[in-house]
């Protein structure tokens, strides 16, 4: 027996060939496995390169690239002469990457930054400890503050260039321009209606990142992403004149609101649109009232300013001429069971004098002769009851009764602007039609919209919509409107020395809570200058004056005169020497549109004194008849003062004093 035979199997010595053969088998086995694995990895690599899965692409992009959405810098708004009215200016924002601020440095760095930014240290530190890659510390800082932050030289701090909307003229044309919110969206005016063009697009900027996720690309400029520029028809200088004129209205009359519109009747261009109260779009307050654009958003009863259009329609239809006679019935005229009145009674006057004396009766007779259908057709042709289409939010259309349902008395009152509504802009556009020889131009506020390279994307040319009346009719009516501002007319305070002014006043009762107010009035004046060769058309509307007179000639006329005189000098239109130095005598006070019967309320023990303002002697006597109140009458004409004031309580037998002029 050999020693090898006595050893256990695990201790037996194998032949070298057997060992080598087994080693080769193992090597080939392991090599085969590695080869298969390598082939699989290679195949996967080929697949990732040639046919990658969408999720793989997304994961790789996320690791390799970062993205940030950049908004375009908002386009500017200009006046007709290229003066900038609204623009976006670069403003530095201070930001921090919290992941780049080691915990041991937070408190010290926060103290330095807080001191520069005038912030609370704890607030800054809290932002630096956030689990994010971006935190904003301050916005719209002064460039010198941004420079001090950069001087700190800390990798985590960065100065990000933002944009802020800036209105260099501050409150000038504020309601027309509008404003933007913190997100850069237009919230009112042109900023809202043309927001898409002004805002432009947005850019999703891809930036490469290193292994730690930090951006290795610099910040890209946004100059090639500018929104479009809007060029308006406004004239900055005339807009300033209009707003200064409104300041005088506010001081003299303390109205609830007021507005002025200036048009170029030859093109329809809006040269100025001013409103009061107003606001500063650089610092918008919570109160929405000053942001209201009364010129387009207030649909009011126009009052007597409607009479020239009614007269024009009657002349155009051949029913009368400007010199035809019309009987004003001595100031009182019955229509059915109702009666209308003139505060300045006349018998037979010319059609032109219906405008001069503002006769309700004369205007009503002309409308009745026209007929309801013709009357409403002409009012619509002048532009009433339809929006002008200006790019301004909230424009009202106004209303007028349909000819099928209008009653004779309603037709009569509508002829002098009661029972229908219109915006001041509609009145201005209709007045411009008279100034333009009977051709209605479409109102225009935006002339063109250009891209960042100055290439026009939108061009709006002046557009003639229709001929409403003949040139002769327009001139006849304009001649009659001149008499309104001459001695004996109702608007002598609207005269401009050296120029002929064609105009018309209006004083309408204001509708409050669905009914006519006993005291609130809307005074207005519309006109154009020079009357013989018009340059501009102006409408002034004063809503509910609470101080002094409430009549259109007194509250709106002076504003027209101030604005028109300044505009003539600005436009280099010389005065007529023959018209300089003419005496201007006092004219009659513009009559209130037929206010209906005067009512004195009985409380059970006392009478409430009504508002007698603008009433005739006859109206006052009729109103107090049967009340037991004594009346002391002073002067003649219409009431300009009373004591005690409206709203006072008087017992039967007590006296009220009324002064007429």
XYZ file of C-alpha atoms in Angstrom:
661
model
C 0.000 0.000 0.000
C 1.331 3.413 -0.993
C 1.240 6.530 1.159
C -0.967 8.294 -1.408
C -3.571 5.626 -1.061
C -3.831 6.209 2.675
C -4.407 10.033 2.380
C -7.902 11.500 2.446
C -9.223 12.740 -0.950
C -8.788 16.448 -0.163
C -5.040 15.883 0.592
C -4.244 13.847 -2.433
C -1.905 15.470 -4.945
C -3.488 16.010 -8.393
C -1.574 15.650 -11.535
C -0.350 18.944 -13.013
C -2.259 18.376 -16.224
C -5.484 18.004 -14.292
C -4.840 21.229 -12.369
C -3.969 23.152 -15.501
C -7.033 21.847 -17.291
C -9.306 22.899 -14.433
C -7.640 26.315 -14.239
C -8.155 26.814 -17.948
C -11.817 25.889 -17.633
C -12.288 28.369 -14.764
C -10.409 31.092 -16.624
C -12.518 30.606 -19.719
C -15.635 30.572 -17.613
C -14.809 33.800 -15.789
C -13.578 35.367 -19.019
C -16.766 34.356 -20.779
C -18.861 35.888 -18.069
C -16.835 39.102 -18.165
C -17.071 39.152 -21.936
C -20.827 38.748 -21.810
C -21.076 41.519 -19.237
C -18.808 43.739 -21.288
C -20.854 43.014 -24.385
C -24.009 43.917 -22.478
C -22.496 47.161 -21.264
C -21.322 47.939 -24.764
C -24.716 47.172 -26.246
C -26.325 49.381 -23.618
C -23.869 52.131 -24.439
C -24.708 51.841 -28.135
C -28.398 51.945 -27.267
C -27.946 55.051 -25.099
C -26.048 56.766 -27.888
C -28.219 55.755 -30.813
C -31.629 54.977 -29.325
C -31.775 56.614 -25.891
C -34.923 56.371 -23.805
C -36.783 59.597 -23.100
C -36.304 59.222 -19.343
C -32.577 58.810 -19.877
C -32.404 61.992 -21.918
C -34.336 63.880 -19.254
C -32.077 62.628 -16.463
C -28.917 63.520 -18.382
C -30.231 66.974 -19.250
C -31.183 67.624 -15.651
C -27.693 66.755 -14.479
C -25.879 68.593 -17.255
C -28.134 71.583 -17.915
C -30.078 74.047 -15.840
C -32.812 76.302 -17.189
C -34.223 79.664 -16.229
C -37.201 81.453 -17.771
C -36.432 85.051 -18.695
C -39.231 87.486 -19.481
C -38.771 90.022 -22.254
C -38.147 93.590 -21.275
C -41.467 95.417 -21.736
C -41.756 97.784 -24.670
C -42.082 101.539 -24.243
C -45.057 103.828 -24.863
C -44.477 107.135 -26.674
C -46.480 110.236 -27.504
C -46.926 111.451 -31.092
C -43.611 113.357 -30.993
C -41.503 110.490 -29.646
C -41.505 111.514 -25.988
C -41.400 108.464 -23.745
C -44.460 108.101 -21.501
C -43.762 104.619 -20.126
C -40.599 102.515 -20.134
C -38.902 99.618 -18.387
C -35.634 100.414 -16.619
C -33.031 97.963 -15.337
C -33.088 97.492 -11.582
C -30.641 95.309 -9.590
C -31.937 92.471 -7.402
C -29.752 90.855 -4.718
C -29.908 87.035 -4.605
C -28.041 84.308 -2.728
C -27.273 80.621 -3.311
C -27.708 79.130 0.213
C -25.774 75.980 -0.744
C -22.630 78.074 -1.164
C -22.770 79.545 2.332
C -21.132 77.237 4.923
C -23.005 77.097 8.215
C -20.098 78.652 10.102
C -20.175 81.697 7.773
C -23.936 82.362 7.800
C -24.139 84.683 10.800
C -21.148 86.826 9.848
C -22.161 87.123 6.178
C -25.795 87.822 7.097
C -24.691 90.686 9.367
C -22.673 92.317 6.564
C -25.419 91.936 3.977
C -28.159 93.128 6.339
C -26.175 96.269 7.115
C -25.835 97.111 3.402
C -29.458 96.279 2.515
C -30.896 97.796 5.703
C -32.610 94.505 6.541
C -33.109 92.440 9.658
C -30.101 90.179 10.283
C -32.282 87.246 11.336
C -34.307 87.510 8.118
C -31.186 87.462 5.956
C -29.732 84.535 7.911
C -32.952 82.559 7.564
C -32.822 82.946 3.767
C -29.177 81.899 3.681
C -30.035 78.666 5.531
C -32.803 77.597 3.167
C -32.497 74.207 1.484
C -32.545 75.636 -2.017
C -30.193 76.969 -4.652
C -31.841 80.400 -4.948
C -33.190 82.970 -2.501
C -33.953 86.607 -3.212
C -32.741 89.042 -0.562
C -33.840 92.401 -2.019
C -35.366 93.782 -5.211
C -35.019 97.079 -7.060
C -32.066 98.289 -5.037
C -30.001 101.326 -5.940
C -26.985 100.574 -8.185
C -24.632 101.848 -5.455
C -26.098 99.272 -3.041
C -25.585 96.532 -5.620
C -21.960 97.649 -6.014
C -21.348 97.317 -2.281
C -22.739 93.764 -2.350
C -20.391 92.886 -5.192
C -17.460 94.313 -3.218
C -18.026 91.638 -0.571
C -16.728 89.156 -3.153
C -18.616 86.168 -1.760
C -19.338 83.394 -4.256
C -22.873 82.863 -2.910
C -23.998 86.450 -3.511
C -25.083 87.665 -6.923
C -26.562 90.821 -8.445
C -29.409 89.880 -10.751
C -30.603 92.449 -13.269
C -34.375 92.880 -13.188
C -36.711 95.457 -14.762
C -39.107 97.996 -13.303
C -41.881 99.886 -15.098
C -41.292 103.613 -14.936
C -43.538 106.501 -15.958
C -41.292 109.571 -16.351
C -44.227 112.005 -16.524
C -45.763 110.449 -13.393
C -49.494 111.328 -13.376
C -49.645 112.540 -16.992
C -52.331 110.572 -18.892
C -52.303 108.016 -16.072
C -55.725 106.526 -16.861
C -54.831 106.212 -20.547
C -51.448 104.575 -19.967
C -52.553 102.375 -17.064
C -50.025 100.477 -14.953
C -48.486 97.032 -14.451
C -48.500 94.766 -11.412
C -45.513 93.240 -9.634
C -45.455 90.361 -12.117
C -45.178 92.778 -15.034
C -48.732 92.249 -16.314
C -50.753 95.209 -17.572
C -53.638 95.985 -15.232
C -55.258 99.086 -16.758
C -55.267 101.367 -19.787
C -53.020 100.701 -22.767
C -50.795 98.568 -20.556
C -53.686 96.122 -20.201
C -55.235 96.249 -23.663
C -51.884 95.979 -25.460
C -50.232 93.759 -22.858
C -49.396 90.989 -25.331
C -47.552 93.336 -27.692
C -45.808 95.305 -24.943
C -44.805 92.247 -22.944
C -43.396 90.290 -25.864
C -42.420 86.648 -25.389
C -40.298 84.823 -22.847
C -37.030 82.909 -23.208
C -36.222 79.555 -21.600
C -32.477 79.975 -21.180
C -30.390 76.754 -20.934
C -27.199 77.042 -18.877
C -24.507 74.356 -18.370
C -23.734 73.129 -14.868
C -20.636 71.595 -13.346
C -20.454 68.431 -11.207
C -21.634 70.347 -8.150
C -24.588 71.761 -10.064
C -23.253 75.320 -10.358
C -23.792 77.319 -13.525
C -20.678 77.779 -15.650
C -22.303 80.119 -18.211
C -22.629 83.850 -17.731
C -25.954 85.692 -17.667
C -27.330 86.401 -21.093
C -28.463 89.866 -22.051
C -32.146 90.386 -22.762
C -31.831 93.256 -25.206
C -32.845 90.978 -28.067
C -36.049 90.063 -26.219
C -37.631 93.510 -25.975
C -41.385 93.792 -26.252
C -42.858 96.041 -28.923
C -43.028 99.819 -28.631
C -46.409 101.577 -28.842
C -46.638 105.021 -30.431
C -49.760 106.919 -29.407
C -51.464 109.977 -30.889
C -51.246 111.843 -27.572
C -49.419 115.149 -27.524
C -47.547 115.507 -24.262
C -47.835 119.294 -24.221
C -51.586 119.389 -24.953
C -52.113 116.636 -22.371
C -50.362 118.824 -19.806
C -52.601 121.755 -20.750
C -55.695 119.601 -20.312
C -54.587 118.402 -16.892
C -53.752 121.935 -15.762
C -57.215 123.031 -16.882
C -58.715 120.205 -14.810
C -56.760 121.397 -11.780
C -58.586 124.710 -12.120
C -61.925 122.906 -12.329
C -61.141 120.978 -9.139
C -60.166 124.169 -7.323
C -63.188 126.183 -8.448
C -65.934 123.567 -8.362
C -64.793 120.598 -6.239
C -66.529 118.023 -8.467
C -66.777 114.301 -7.874
C -64.966 113.791 -11.173
C -64.111 115.633 -14.373
C -62.646 114.843 -17.773
C -61.315 116.621 -20.848
C -60.845 115.203 -24.332
C -58.998 116.929 -27.174
C -59.318 115.568 -30.727
C -57.818 116.395 -34.086
C -61.036 116.245 -36.092
C -59.193 115.857 -39.422
C -57.590 112.556 -38.420
C -59.596 111.454 -35.396
C -56.416 111.504 -33.307
C -56.827 111.750 -29.548
C -54.420 114.559 -28.610
C -55.294 114.528 -24.925
C -57.498 112.587 -22.539
C -57.372 113.887 -18.968
C -59.278 112.728 -15.899
C -59.676 113.883 -12.327
C -59.144 112.564 -9.753
C -55.943 110.944 -10.966
C -53.075 108.792 -9.640
C -49.364 108.149 -10.043
C -48.766 104.816 -11.826
C -45.273 104.684 -10.296
C -46.899 104.211 -6.879
C -50.396 102.761 -7.316
C -52.598 102.905 -4.241
C -55.410 100.555 -3.244
C -58.238 103.028 -3.944
C -59.529 102.218 -7.461
C -61.511 105.470 -7.895
C -58.615 107.609 -9.241
C -57.829 104.903 -11.809
C -61.213 105.222 -13.526
C -61.092 106.659 -17.042
C -64.260 108.748 -16.944
C -63.834 109.814 -20.562
C -64.704 106.315 -21.821
C -66.171 104.503 -18.815
C -68.885 106.993 -17.772
C -72.119 106.797 -19.758
C -73.949 109.979 -18.715
C -76.906 111.966 -19.958
C -75.321 114.542 -22.297
C -77.918 117.270 -21.776
C -78.096 120.285 -24.073
C -74.826 119.516 -25.859
C -76.975 117.140 -27.951
C -79.022 119.992 -29.464
C -76.605 120.918 -32.299
C -76.752 117.347 -33.615
C -80.539 117.397 -33.555
C -80.561 120.732 -35.404
C -78.043 119.381 -37.933
C -80.284 116.378 -38.633
C -83.351 118.564 -39.220
C -81.428 120.845 -41.595
C -79.876 117.910 -43.447
C -83.332 116.406 -43.997
C -84.518 119.683 -45.535
C -87.142 120.263 -42.859
C -85.720 123.660 -41.891
C -82.801 125.964 -42.574
C -80.612 127.598 -39.966
C -82.608 130.819 -40.429
C -86.078 129.230 -40.366
C -88.471 130.411 -37.681
C -89.726 128.193 -34.909
C -92.245 129.056 -32.197
C -90.949 128.353 -28.698
C -94.416 128.908 -27.232
C -93.410 131.491 -24.663
C -91.465 128.920 -22.634
C -94.147 126.263 -22.074
C -95.260 123.513 -24.437
C -97.617 120.587 -23.949
C -96.840 117.168 -25.440
C -99.668 114.773 -24.715
C -100.388 115.046 -21.008
C -96.874 116.266 -20.204
C -95.428 119.746 -20.483
C -91.871 120.866 -21.142
C -90.410 124.283 -20.354
C -87.707 126.750 -21.326
C -86.042 128.636 -18.505
C -85.530 131.604 -20.828
C -88.961 131.964 -22.443
C -89.092 133.042 -26.081
C -91.772 133.089 -28.724
C -90.611 132.920 -32.331
C -86.863 132.420 -32.817
C -84.678 131.098 -35.619
C -83.395 127.541 -35.678
C -79.921 128.913 -35.011
C -81.231 130.689 -31.927
C -82.568 127.389 -30.624
C -78.888 126.546 -30.120
C -77.971 130.019 -28.824
C -80.742 130.162 -26.236
C -80.662 126.400 -25.629
C -84.400 126.043 -26.136
C -85.795 122.692 -25.045
C -89.072 123.431 -26.824
C -87.399 124.336 -30.111
C -85.249 121.215 -29.995
C -88.236 119.008 -29.153
C -90.278 120.389 -32.073
C -87.433 119.656 -34.493
C -87.104 116.071 -33.220
C -90.844 115.489 -33.533
C -90.763 116.776 -37.121
C -87.862 114.451 -37.865
C -89.655 111.467 -36.408
C -88.294 108.873 -34.035
C -86.667 106.703 -36.699
C -84.829 109.524 -38.468
C -83.790 111.092 -35.175
C -82.270 107.890 -33.788
C -80.637 107.085 -37.149
C -78.827 110.415 -37.128
C -77.761 110.059 -33.495
C -76.272 106.663 -34.283
C -74.624 108.060 -37.410
C -72.946 110.705 -35.232
C -71.526 107.809 -33.185
C -73.826 107.616 -30.192
C -74.715 104.141 -28.800
C -71.602 102.482 -30.245
C -68.104 102.079 -28.893
C -65.296 103.904 -30.629
C -62.981 100.896 -30.477
C -60.055 102.642 -28.791
C -57.718 100.169 -27.042
C -58.917 101.169 -23.593
C -60.678 98.792 -21.176
C -64.218 99.344 -19.987
C -65.482 101.608 -22.774
C -69.250 102.086 -22.566
C -71.573 102.183 -25.572
C -74.369 104.358 -24.186
C -78.070 103.858 -24.867
C -80.939 105.496 -26.710
C -84.528 104.318 -26.876
C -85.490 102.362 -29.981
C -87.747 104.273 -32.405
C -90.417 101.565 -32.189
C -90.925 102.023 -28.451
C -90.142 105.675 -27.860
C -93.079 107.852 -26.814
C -93.564 111.418 -28.097
C -92.601 112.970 -24.755
C -89.543 110.688 -24.585
C -88.525 111.726 -28.090
C -88.873 115.360 -27.025
C -86.722 114.989 -23.910
C -84.135 112.877 -25.736
C -83.710 115.708 -28.236
C -82.130 117.782 -25.481
C -80.078 114.945 -24.017
C -82.359 113.592 -21.303
C -83.251 109.905 -21.237
C -80.227 108.735 -23.250
C -76.597 108.196 -22.285
C -73.264 108.789 -23.984
C -69.613 108.869 -22.982
C -67.594 112.101 -23.123
C -65.529 110.475 -25.879
C -68.659 109.905 -27.976
C -69.663 113.544 -27.532
C -66.156 114.596 -28.570
C -66.210 112.385 -31.673
C -69.642 113.711 -32.685
C -68.480 117.321 -32.172
C -65.409 116.598 -34.289
C -67.763 115.482 -37.065
C -69.292 118.964 -37.120
C -65.818 120.526 -37.104
C -64.740 118.249 -39.966
C -67.461 119.399 -42.322
C -69.820 116.532 -41.573
C -67.349 113.655 -42.072
C -66.985 111.321 -39.111
C -63.430 110.103 -38.483
C -62.773 107.015 -36.428
C -61.094 108.059 -33.144
C -57.466 106.912 -33.036
C -55.226 106.564 -29.986
C -52.447 104.305 -31.332
C -50.725 105.193 -34.589
C -48.275 102.286 -34.832
C -46.626 99.424 -32.955
C -42.947 98.725 -33.678
C -40.583 95.872 -32.866
C -37.210 96.337 -31.150
C -35.560 97.205 -34.476
C -38.059 99.953 -35.253
C -39.903 97.937 -37.884
C -43.665 98.649 -37.716
C -45.713 95.554 -36.926
C -49.038 97.427 -36.816
C -49.885 100.703 -38.544
C -53.217 102.419 -37.967
C -53.974 105.067 -40.556
C -56.676 107.735 -40.096
C -60.005 106.377 -41.287
C -63.098 108.256 -42.447
C -66.117 106.214 -41.358
C -68.946 108.101 -43.074
C -70.290 111.432 -44.166
C -73.075 112.180 -41.710
C -74.187 115.612 -42.931
C -73.200 117.909 -45.779
C -70.422 120.448 -45.421
C -72.955 123.274 -45.752
C -75.088 121.913 -42.923
C -71.999 121.536 -40.734
C -70.977 125.145 -41.405
C -74.495 126.436 -40.678
C -74.566 124.634 -37.331
C -71.042 125.843 -36.512
C -72.133 129.423 -37.213
C -75.005 129.003 -34.780
C -72.661 127.503 -32.178
C -70.471 130.610 -32.374
C -73.383 132.673 -31.038
C -73.372 130.545 -27.878
C -70.032 132.086 -26.885
C -70.946 135.621 -27.961
C -72.652 138.230 -25.861
C -76.119 137.031 -24.962
C -75.156 133.357 -25.314
C -74.825 130.826 -22.508
C -71.036 130.336 -22.719
C -69.341 133.731 -22.743
C -66.799 132.346 -20.252
C -65.614 129.891 -22.912
C -64.468 132.670 -25.234
C -60.807 132.891 -26.226
C -59.662 136.426 -27.129
C -58.677 136.646 -30.781
C -60.454 133.472 -31.890
C -63.947 132.449 -32.877
C -65.195 129.628 -30.664
C -68.051 127.359 -31.713
C -69.525 125.588 -28.725
C -72.486 124.411 -26.723
C -73.091 124.125 -23.013
C -75.031 121.492 -21.158
C -76.309 121.074 -17.614
C -78.013 117.775 -16.904
C -79.577 116.299 -13.819
C -77.508 113.374 -12.599
C -79.106 109.994 -12.134
C -78.330 108.665 -8.655
C -79.627 105.265 -7.501
C -81.881 104.987 -10.531
C -83.587 108.362 -10.222
C -82.844 111.989 -10.925
C -81.067 113.709 -8.062
C -82.601 116.866 -6.627
C -79.213 118.591 -6.440
C -76.484 116.696 -8.333
C -75.709 118.072 -11.793
C -73.322 117.351 -14.660
C -72.023 120.473 -16.381
C -70.353 120.258 -19.776
C -69.051 122.249 -22.708
C -68.145 121.018 -26.159
C -66.664 123.074 -28.945
C -63.954 123.649 -31.539
C -61.529 126.460 -32.253
C -61.054 128.465 -34.449
C -64.645 128.100 -35.562
C -63.968 129.242 -39.137
C -61.002 126.868 -39.630
C -60.952 124.396 -36.723
C -57.675 123.061 -35.354
C -58.871 121.113 -32.309
C -62.099 119.822 -30.812
C -62.491 119.905 -27.030
C -65.059 118.460 -24.644
C -65.087 119.257 -20.920
C -67.354 117.316 -18.536
C -67.664 118.202 -14.844
C -69.483 115.598 -12.779
C -71.388 116.893 -9.766
C -69.691 120.191 -8.869
C -70.068 120.750 -5.123
C -68.856 124.340 -4.921
C -70.040 127.444 -6.736
C -72.121 127.254 -9.892
C -73.220 123.958 -11.378
C -73.980 125.153 -14.910
C -71.953 124.014 -17.891
C -71.062 127.498 -19.053
C -69.645 128.368 -15.623
C -67.937 125.129 -14.558
C -66.713 123.781 -17.925
C -66.475 126.936 -20.060
C -63.446 128.457 -18.282
C -61.535 125.175 -18.560
C -62.172 125.131 -22.298
C -60.988 128.733 -22.633
C -57.797 128.063 -20.668
C -56.930 124.923 -22.605
C -57.925 126.236 -26.037
C -55.989 129.491 -25.615
C -52.829 127.639 -24.587
C -53.248 125.143 -27.441
C -53.548 127.933 -30.018
C -50.241 129.384 -28.862
C -48.604 125.950 -28.831
C -49.873 125.157 -32.348
C -48.698 128.582 -33.605
C -52.166 129.623 -34.740
C -52.186 133.425 -34.546
C -55.225 135.321 -33.240
C -57.424 137.448 -35.463
C -56.540 141.079 -34.652
C -60.143 142.124 -35.280
C -61.320 139.804 -32.519
C -58.850 141.013 -29.893
C -60.132 143.284 -27.176
C -63.839 142.708 -27.845
C -65.936 143.293 -24.730
C -67.478 140.176 -23.277
C -70.731 140.836 -21.535
C -72.399 138.439 -19.143
C -74.624 135.894 -20.808
C -77.623 134.078 -19.446
C -77.029 131.068 -17.276
C -77.321 127.817 -19.179
C -80.807 126.449 -18.538
C -81.196 123.122 -16.848
C -82.766 120.476 -19.046
C -86.469 120.378 -18.216
C -86.333 119.182 -14.604
C -90.033 118.519 -14.223
C -92.246 119.772 -11.415
C -90.694 121.072 -8.189
C -91.555 118.974 -5.155
C -91.519 120.125 -1.518
C -91.502 117.152 0.853
C -93.670 117.093 4.003
C -92.223 115.207 6.972
C -95.401 115.295 9.070
C -94.576 118.474 10.969
C -92.190 120.409 8.718
C -91.458 121.076 5.053
C -88.061 120.095 3.574
C -86.745 122.966 1.479
C -85.959 121.755 -2.061
C -83.065 122.843 -4.246
C -84.357 125.830 -6.236
C -81.139 126.244 -8.267
C -81.784 126.902 -11.960
C -85.569 127.201 -11.490
C -87.689 129.981 -12.874
C -89.932 132.262 -10.823
C -92.932 130.317 -12.017
C -91.418 126.997 -10.909
C -90.653 128.339 -7.428
C -94.159 129.771 -6.920
C -95.786 126.583 -8.153
C -93.564 124.470 -5.917
C -94.445 126.255 -2.674
C -98.101 126.800 -3.514
C -100.311 125.339 -0.795
C -97.428 124.744 1.661
C -98.043 127.846 3.807
C -94.403 128.893 3.318
C -93.602 132.536 2.635
C -91.401 133.336 -0.375
C -89.191 136.398 -0.852
C -88.214 136.850 -4.515
C -85.213 138.914 -5.607
C -84.241 139.632 -9.217
C -85.391 137.794 -12.361
C -84.295 134.898 -14.524
C -83.327 131.649 -12.806
C -82.410 130.901 -9.199
C -78.753 131.431 -8.303
C -79.040 131.507 -4.489
C -81.464 130.622 -1.725
C -81.754 130.858 2.049
C -82.123 128.605 3.914
C -80.255 126.031 1.784
C -81.760 122.907 0.276
C -82.565 120.255 2.855
C -83.424 122.695 5.663
C -86.660 122.124 7.613
C -89.293 124.909 7.825
C -92.620 124.996 9.586
C -95.685 126.443 7.822
C -95.577 130.254 7.980
C -91.769 130.494 7.837
C -90.092 132.222 4.900
C -87.567 131.217 2.234
C -85.585 133.840 0.308
C -84.760 133.144 -3.363
C -82.427 135.197 -5.593
C -82.751 135.138 -9.387
C -80.370 136.202 -12.145
